[in-house]
Amino acid sequence: MEVKQFASAAVSPAFKVQDNKDFDERVINSKVPVIIDFFATWCNPCRMLTPRLESVIAEKQGKILLAKVDIDENTDLALDYQVESVPVLIAMKDGKVLERIVGLQDTDKLRKFVDKYVNNE
């Protein structure tokens, strides 16, 4: 049974944050670095960024996670992290914000951004 739990937990390094409690448990308390993707469903640049970012995160095989935060569903989190426009990406490790980038990014820039935190463990 333990193997099954491990397998289901390791299926995807990307997840959608449900609420503040979920954010605290899965992002703030994460043992690995996390990229937080603040987005909105109505945001076209967000829709272009998400598949690129998911692809880069998947390449890292669980060494970094992707937490997707819908700003319309989680306005408190957006305010807490001073998200004034979307998309915003925040790199976090051990509950501390390390870096933020704003706006649509190409895949190469995303890979460099993510690599800094995977290789810096």
GROMACS .gro file of N, CA and C in nm:
model
  363
    1MET      N    1   0.082  -0.119   0.000
    1MET     CA    2   0.000   0.000   0.000
    1MET      C    3   0.087   0.126   0.000
    2GLU      N    4   0.200   0.125   0.069
    2GLU     CA    5   0.288   0.241   0.072
    2GLU      C    6   0.338   0.275  -0.068
    3VAL      N    7   0.368   0.174  -0.147
    3VAL     CA    8   0.416   0.197  -0.283
    3VAL      C    9   0.309   0.269  -0.365
    4LYS      N   10   0.185   0.229  -0.349
    4LYS     CA   11   0.076   0.292  -0.422
    4LYS      C   12   0.063   0.440  -0.383
    5GLN      N   13   0.074   0.471  -0.255
    5GLN     CA   14   0.067   0.611  -0.211
    5GLN      C   15   0.181   0.691  -0.271
    6PHE      N   16   0.301   0.635  -0.269
    6PHE     CA   17   0.416   0.704  -0.325
    6PHE      C   18   0.396   0.728  -0.474
    7ALA      N   19   0.348   0.627  -0.545
    7ALA     CA   20   0.327   0.639  -0.689
    7ALA      C   21   0.225   0.747  -0.720
    8SER      N   22   0.116   0.752  -0.645
    8SER     CA   23   0.014   0.853  -0.674
    8SER      C   24   0.064   0.993  -0.639
    9ALA      N   25   0.149   1.004  -0.537
    9ALA     CA   26   0.202   1.135  -0.500
    9ALA      C   27   0.304   1.184  -0.603
   10ALA      N   28   0.367   1.092  -0.674
   10ALA     CA   29   0.473   1.129  -0.767
   10ALA      C   30   0.424   1.142  -0.911
   11VAL      N   31   0.295   1.129  -0.934
   11VAL     CA   32   0.242   1.132  -1.070
   11VAL      C   33   0.275   1.264  -1.141
   12SER      N   34   0.250   1.376  -1.076
   12SER     CA   35   0.271   1.503  -1.142
   12SER      C   36   0.340   1.602  -1.049
   13PRO      N   37   0.445   1.668  -1.100
   13PRO     CA   38   0.510   1.770  -1.018
   13PRO      C   39   0.432   1.902  -1.019
   14ALA      N   40   0.322   1.908  -1.095
   14ALA     CA   41   0.239   2.029  -1.103
   14ALA      C   42   0.105   2.005  -1.034
   15PHE      N   43   0.058   2.105  -0.963
   15PHE     CA   44  -0.072   2.094  -0.897
   15PHE      C   45  -0.135   2.232  -0.886
   16LYS      N   46  -0.268   2.232  -0.876
   16LYS     CA   47  -0.341   2.357  -0.859
   16LYS      C   48  -0.369   2.376  -0.710
   17VAL      N   49  -0.334   2.492  -0.659
   17VAL     CA   50  -0.357   2.524  -0.519
   17VAL      C   51  -0.506   2.547  -0.498
   18GLN      N   52  -0.562   2.480  -0.396
   18GLN     CA   53  -0.706   2.488  -0.369
   18GLN      C   54  -0.743   2.603  -0.277
   19ASP      N   55  -0.660   2.628  -0.175
   19ASP     CA   56  -0.690   2.733  -0.077
   19ASP      C   57  -0.562   2.764   0.003
   20ASN      N   58  -0.573   2.853   0.100
   20ASN     CA   59  -0.456   2.893   0.178
   20ASN      C   60  -0.393   2.776   0.255
   21LYS      N   61  -0.477   2.690   0.310
   21LYS     CA   62  -0.426   2.573   0.384
   21LYS      C   63  -0.347   2.481   0.291
   22ASP      N   64  -0.402   2.457   0.173
   22ASP     CA   65  -0.335   2.375   0.072
   22ASP      C   66  -0.200   2.439   0.033
   23PHE      N   67  -0.199   2.571   0.017
   23PHE     CA   68  -0.077   2.644  -0.017
   23PHE      C   69   0.028   2.625   0.092
   24ASP      N   70  -0.011   2.641   0.217
   24ASP     CA   71   0.083   2.623   0.328
   24ASP      C   72   0.140   2.482   0.330
   25GLU      N   73   0.053   2.383   0.315
   25GLU     CA   74   0.097   2.243   0.323
   25GLU      C   75   0.187   2.204   0.207
   26ARG      N   76   0.150   2.245   0.085
   26ARG     CA   77   0.219   2.194  -0.034
   26ARG      C   78   0.328   2.286  -0.087
   27VAL      N   79   0.322   2.414  -0.053
   27VAL     CA   80   0.422   2.509  -0.104
   27VAL      C   81   0.516   2.553   0.008
   28ILE      N   82   0.461   2.615   0.110
   28ILE     CA   83   0.544   2.667   0.220
   28ILE      C   84   0.623   2.555   0.287
   29ASN      N   85   0.561   2.439   0.307
   29ASN     CA   86   0.626   2.327   0.376
   29ASN      C   87   0.696   2.228   0.283
   30SER      N   88   0.707   2.260   0.155
   30SER     CA   89   0.768   2.169   0.059
   30SER      C   90   0.915   2.145   0.090
   31LYS      N   91   0.957   2.022   0.073
   31LYS     CA   92   1.098   1.985   0.094
   31LYS      C   93   1.183   2.018  -0.029
   32VAL      N   94   1.120   2.040  -0.142
   32VAL     CA   95   1.191   2.077  -0.265
   32VAL      C   96   1.148   2.217  -0.306
   33PRO      N   97   1.227   2.283  -0.391
   33PRO     CA   98   1.187   2.416  -0.438
   33PRO      C   99   1.054   2.410  -0.513
   34VAL      N  100   0.983   2.522  -0.513
   34VAL     CA  101   0.853   2.531  -0.580
   34VAL      C  102   0.851   2.658  -0.665
   35ILE      N  103   0.802   2.644  -0.788
   35ILE     CA  104   0.771   2.760  -0.870
   35ILE      C  105   0.621   2.782  -0.856
   36ILE      N  106   0.582   2.902  -0.817
   36ILE     CA  107   0.440   2.936  -0.804
   36ILE      C  108   0.401   3.015  -0.928
   37ASP      N  109   0.300   2.967  -0.997
   37ASP     CA  110   0.249   3.031  -1.118
   37ASP      C  111   0.116   3.098  -1.083
   38PHE      N  112   0.119   3.230  -1.064
   38PHE     CA  113  -0.004   3.305  -1.041
   38PHE      C  114  -0.063   3.337  -1.178
   39PHE      N  115  -0.187   3.293  -1.201
   39PHE     CA  116  -0.249   3.307  -1.332
   39PHE      C  117  -0.397   3.340  -1.318
   40ALA      N  118  -0.459   3.370  -1.432
   40ALA     CA  119  -0.604   3.387  -1.438
   40ALA      C  120  -0.653   3.316  -1.564
   41THR      N  121  -0.771   3.258  -1.557
   41THR     CA  122  -0.825   3.183  -1.671
   41THR      C  123  -0.851   3.273  -1.791
   42TRP      N  124  -0.876   3.402  -1.768
   42TRP     CA  125  -0.905   3.496  -1.876
   42TRP      C  126  -0.779   3.558  -1.937
   43CYS      N  127  -0.663   3.521  -1.887
   43CYS     CA  128  -0.535   3.582  -1.927
   43CYS      C  129  -0.471   3.502  -2.040
   44ASN      N  130  -0.466   3.561  -2.160
   44ASN     CA  131  -0.407   3.491  -2.275
   44ASN      C  132  -0.258   3.461  -2.256
   45PRO      N  133  -0.175   3.555  -2.209
   45PRO     CA  134  -0.035   3.520  -2.186
   45PRO      C  135  -0.019   3.404  -2.086
   46CYS      N  136  -0.108   3.398  -1.987
   46CYS     CA  137  -0.103   3.287  -1.890
   46CYS      C  138  -0.127   3.154  -1.962
   47ARG      N  139  -0.223   3.153  -2.054
   47ARG     CA  140  -0.254   3.030  -2.126
   47ARG      C  141  -0.138   2.985  -2.214
   48MET      N  142  -0.059   3.081  -2.261
   48MET     CA  143   0.058   3.047  -2.342
   48MET      C  144   0.174   3.001  -2.254
   49LEU      N  145   0.186   3.060  -2.137
   49LEU     CA  146   0.298   3.030  -2.047
   49LEU      C  147   0.284   2.892  -1.981
   50THR      N  148   0.165   2.857  -1.940
   50THR     CA  149   0.144   2.735  -1.860
   50THR      C  150   0.199   2.609  -1.926
   51PRO      N  151   0.168   2.579  -2.054
   51PRO     CA  152   0.223   2.455  -2.110
   51PRO      C  153   0.376   2.456  -2.119
   52ARG      N  154   0.434   2.571  -2.147
   52ARG     CA  155   0.581   2.582  -2.152
   52ARG      C  156   0.640   2.552  -2.015
   53LEU      N  157   0.582   2.613  -1.913
   53LEU     CA  158   0.631   2.596  -1.777
   53LEU      C  159   0.612   2.452  -1.729
   54GLU      N  160   0.496   2.394  -1.757
   54GLU     CA  161   0.471   2.255  -1.717
   54GLU      C  162   0.572   2.161  -1.781
   55SER      N  163   0.607   2.187  -1.906
   55SER     CA  164   0.704   2.104  -1.977
   55SER      C  165   0.842   2.113  -1.912
   56VAL      N  166   0.886   2.234  -1.881
   56VAL     CA  167   1.016   2.255  -1.817
   56VAL      C  168   1.019   2.188  -1.680
   57ILE      N  169   0.914   2.204  -1.602
   57ILE     CA  170   0.907   2.144  -1.468
   57ILE      C  171   0.909   1.991  -1.479
   58ALA      N  172   0.837   1.935  -1.576
   58ALA     CA  173   0.832   1.789  -1.593
   58ALA      C  174   0.970   1.732  -1.624
   59GLU      N  175   1.052   1.808  -1.696
   59GLU     CA  176   1.189   1.763  -1.729
   59GLU      C  177   1.272   1.739  -1.603
   60LYS      N  178   1.237   1.805  -1.495
   60LYS     CA  179   1.318   1.801  -1.372
   60LYS      C  180   1.285   1.683  -1.282
   61GLN      N  181   1.190   1.601  -1.320
   61GLN     CA  182   1.160   1.474  -1.255
   61GLN      C  183   1.141   1.484  -1.103
   62GLY      N  184   1.060   1.581  -1.060
   62GLY     CA  185   1.026   1.592  -0.919
   62GLY      C  186   1.125   1.668  -0.833
   63LYS      N  187   1.233   1.720  -0.893
   63LYS     CA  188   1.331   1.797  -0.814
   63LYS      C  189   1.282   1.938  -0.786
   64ILE      N  190   1.174   1.977  -0.852
   64ILE     CA  191   1.110   2.106  -0.829
   64ILE      C  192   0.962   2.087  -0.860
   65LEU      N  193   0.877   2.160  -0.790
   65LEU     CA  194   0.732   2.148  -0.810
   65LEU      C  195   0.677   2.276  -0.872
   66LEU      N  196   0.559   2.263  -0.931
   66LEU     CA  197   0.488   2.377  -0.987
   66LEU      C  198   0.353   2.388  -0.918
   67ALA      N  199   0.333   2.499  -0.849
   67ALA     CA  200   0.205   2.527  -0.782
   67ALA      C  201   0.133   2.634  -0.863
   68LYS      N  202   0.016   2.598  -0.915
   68LYS     CA  203  -0.061   2.693  -0.996
   68LYS      C  204  -0.168   2.758  -0.908
   69VAL      N  205  -0.166   2.891  -0.904
   69VAL     CA  206  -0.259   2.966  -0.820
   69VAL      C  207  -0.346   3.055  -0.908
   70ASP      N  208  -0.475   3.024  -0.913
   70ASP     CA  209  -0.571   3.107  -0.987
   70ASP      C  210  -0.602   3.228  -0.899
   71ILE      N  211  -0.566   3.347  -0.948
   71ILE     CA  212  -0.582   3.467  -0.864
   71ILE      C  213  -0.727   3.501  -0.837
   72ASP      N  214  -0.819   3.457  -0.923
   72ASP     CA  215  -0.960   3.484  -0.899
   72ASP      C  216  -1.019   3.394  -0.792
   73GLU      N  217  -0.962   3.275  -0.775
   73GLU     CA  218  -1.007   3.182  -0.672
   73GLU      C  219  -0.932   3.200  -0.541
   74ASN      N  220  -0.814   3.260  -0.549
   74ASN     CA  221  -0.727   3.275  -0.431
   74ASN      C  222  -0.677   3.419  -0.420
   75THR      N  223  -0.771   3.511  -0.406
   75THR     CA  224  -0.734   3.653  -0.403
   75THR      C  225  -0.644   3.687  -0.284
   76ASP      N  226  -0.664   3.620  -0.171
   76ASP     CA  227  -0.579   3.647  -0.054
   76ASP      C  228  -0.433   3.615  -0.083
   77LEU      N  229  -0.408   3.502  -0.149
   77LEU     CA  230  -0.271   3.466  -0.183
   77LEU      C  231  -0.211   3.566  -0.281
   78ALA      N  232  -0.290   3.608  -0.379
   78ALA     CA  233  -0.242   3.707  -0.476
   78ALA      C  234  -0.204   3.837  -0.404
   79LEU      N  235  -0.285   3.878  -0.310
   79LEU     CA  236  -0.255   4.000  -0.233
   79LEU      C  237  -0.132   3.980  -0.144
   80ASP      N  238  -0.124   3.864  -0.079
   80ASP     CA  239  -0.010   3.835   0.009
   80ASP      C  240   0.123   3.843  -0.066
   81TYR      N  241   0.123   3.805  -0.193
   81TYR     CA  242   0.245   3.802  -0.273
   81TYR      C  243   0.252   3.919  -0.372
   82GLN      N  244   0.174   4.022  -0.347
   82GLN     CA  245   0.173   4.145  -0.426
   82GLN      C  246   0.165   4.120  -0.577
   83VAL      N  247   0.074   4.032  -0.615
   83VAL     CA  248   0.053   4.004  -0.757
   83VAL      C  249  -0.042   4.110  -0.811
   84GLU      N  250   0.012   4.198  -0.895
   84GLU     CA  251  -0.067   4.309  -0.949
   84GLU      C  252  -0.106   4.286  -1.094
   85SER      N  253  -0.035   4.197  -1.161
   85SER     CA  254  -0.069   4.158  -1.298
   85SER      C  255  -0.029   4.013  -1.315
   86VAL      N  256  -0.080   3.949  -1.417
   86VAL     CA  257  -0.048   3.808  -1.440
   86VAL      C  258   0.000   3.791  -1.585
   87PRO      N  259   0.081   3.689  -1.610
   87PRO     CA  260   0.132   3.589  -1.516
   87PRO      C  261   0.249   3.641  -1.432
   88VAL      N  262   0.259   3.585  -1.312
   88VAL     CA  263   0.373   3.609  -1.223
   88VAL      C  264   0.424   3.473  -1.178
   89LEU      N  265   0.554   3.454  -1.187
   89LEU     CA  266   0.618   3.332  -1.138
   89LEU      C  267   0.704   3.368  -1.019
   90ILE      N  268   0.690   3.292  -0.913
   90ILE     CA  269   0.771   3.313  -0.793
   90ILE      C  270   0.843   3.182  -0.759
   91ALA      N  271   0.975   3.192  -0.742
   91ALA     CA  272   1.053   3.076  -0.697
   91ALA      C  273   1.059   3.081  -0.545
   92MET      N  274   1.029   2.968  -0.481
   92MET     CA  275   1.027   2.962  -0.335
   92MET      C  276   1.097   2.835  -0.289
   93LYS      N  277   1.173   2.849  -0.182
   93LYS     CA  278   1.235   2.733  -0.119
   93LYS      C  279   1.234   2.755   0.031
   94ASP      N  280   1.201   2.652   0.106
   94ASP     CA  281   1.195   2.660   0.252
   94ASP      C  282   1.105   2.774   0.299
   95GLY      N  283   0.997   2.798   0.224
   95GLY     CA  284   0.901   2.901   0.262
   95GLY      C  285   0.945   3.043   0.233
   96LYS      N  286   1.059   3.060   0.166
   96LYS     CA  287   1.112   3.193   0.137
   96LYS      C  288   1.107   3.222  -0.013
   97VAL      N  289   1.062   3.343  -0.047
   97VAL     CA  290   1.062   3.387  -0.187
   97VAL      C  291   1.206   3.416  -0.228
   98LEU      N  292   1.248   3.354  -0.339
   98LEU     CA  293   1.384   3.373  -0.387
   98LEU      C  294   1.389   3.468  -0.506
   99GLU      N  295   1.288   3.462  -0.591
   99GLU     CA  296   1.289   3.544  -0.712
   99GLU      C  297   1.148   3.548  -0.769
  100ARG      N  298   1.120   3.654  -0.845
  100ARG     CA  299   0.992   3.663  -0.915
  100ARG      C  300   1.018   3.716  -1.054
  101ILE      N  301   0.941   3.665  -1.150
  101ILE     CA  302   0.943   3.720  -1.286
  101ILE      C  303   0.798   3.743  -1.328
  102VAL      N  304   0.779   3.849  -1.403
  102VAL     CA  305   0.646   3.891  -1.443
  102VAL      C  306   0.636   3.886  -1.595
  103GLY      N  307   0.523   3.836  -1.644
  103GLY     CA  308   0.495   3.838  -1.787
  103GLY      C  309   0.529   3.708  -1.857
  104LEU      N  310   0.492   3.703  -1.984
  104LEU     CA  311   0.514   3.585  -2.068
  104LEU      C  312   0.663   3.566  -2.092
  105GLN      N  313   0.711   3.444  -2.076
  105GLN     CA  314   0.853   3.411  -2.094
  105GLN      C  315   0.867   3.301  -2.198
  106ASP      N  316   0.978   3.305  -2.272
  106ASP     CA  317   1.001   3.195  -2.367
  106ASP      C  318   1.058   3.075  -2.291
  107THR      N  319   1.060   2.961  -2.358
  107THR     CA  320   1.100   2.835  -2.294
  107THR      C  321   1.243   2.841  -2.242
  108ASP      N  322   1.335   2.902  -2.318
  108ASP     CA  323   1.474   2.910  -2.274
  108ASP      C  324   1.487   2.988  -2.143
  109LYS      N  325   1.417   3.100  -2.134
  109LYS     CA  326   1.423   3.180  -2.011
  109LYS      C  327   1.361   3.104  -1.894
  110LEU      N  328   1.251   3.034  -1.920
  110LEU     CA  329   1.188   2.953  -1.815
  110LEU      C  330   1.284   2.844  -1.766
  111ARG      N  331   1.352   2.780  -1.860
  111ARG     CA  332   1.445   2.672  -1.823
  111ARG      C  333   1.558   2.727  -1.736
  112LYS      N  334   1.613   2.843  -1.772
  112LYS     CA  335   1.720   2.904  -1.692
  112LYS      C  336   1.670   2.941  -1.553
  113PHE      N  337   1.549   2.995  -1.547
  113PHE     CA  338   1.487   3.033  -1.419
  113PHE      C  339   1.472   2.910  -1.329
  114VAL      N  340   1.416   2.803  -1.383
  114VAL     CA  341   1.393   2.681  -1.306
  114VAL      C  342   1.525   2.614  -1.268
  115ASP      N  343   1.619   2.609  -1.362
  115ASP     CA  344   1.747   2.543  -1.337
  115ASP      C  345   1.823   2.603  -1.219
  116LYS      N  346   1.810   2.732  -1.199
  116LYS     CA  347   1.879   2.797  -1.086
  116LYS      C  348   1.842   2.733  -0.954
  117TYR      N  349   1.717   2.691  -0.943
  117TYR     CA  350   1.667   2.640  -0.814
  117TYR      C  351   1.676   2.488  -0.804
  118VAL      N  352   1.680   2.419  -0.917
  118VAL     CA  353   1.698   2.274  -0.915
  118VAL      C  354   1.844   2.244  -0.883
  119ASN      N  355   1.935   2.318  -0.944
  119ASN     CA  356   2.078   2.291  -0.929
  119ASN      C  357   2.137   2.352  -0.803
  120ASN      N  358   2.055   2.427  -0.730
  120ASN     CA  359   2.103   2.498  -0.611
  120ASN      C  360   2.056   2.431  -0.483
  121GLU      N  361   2.009   2.307  -0.493
  121GLU     CA  362   1.953   2.239  -0.375
  121GLU      C  363   2.057   2.214  -0.269
   0.00000   0.00000   0.00000
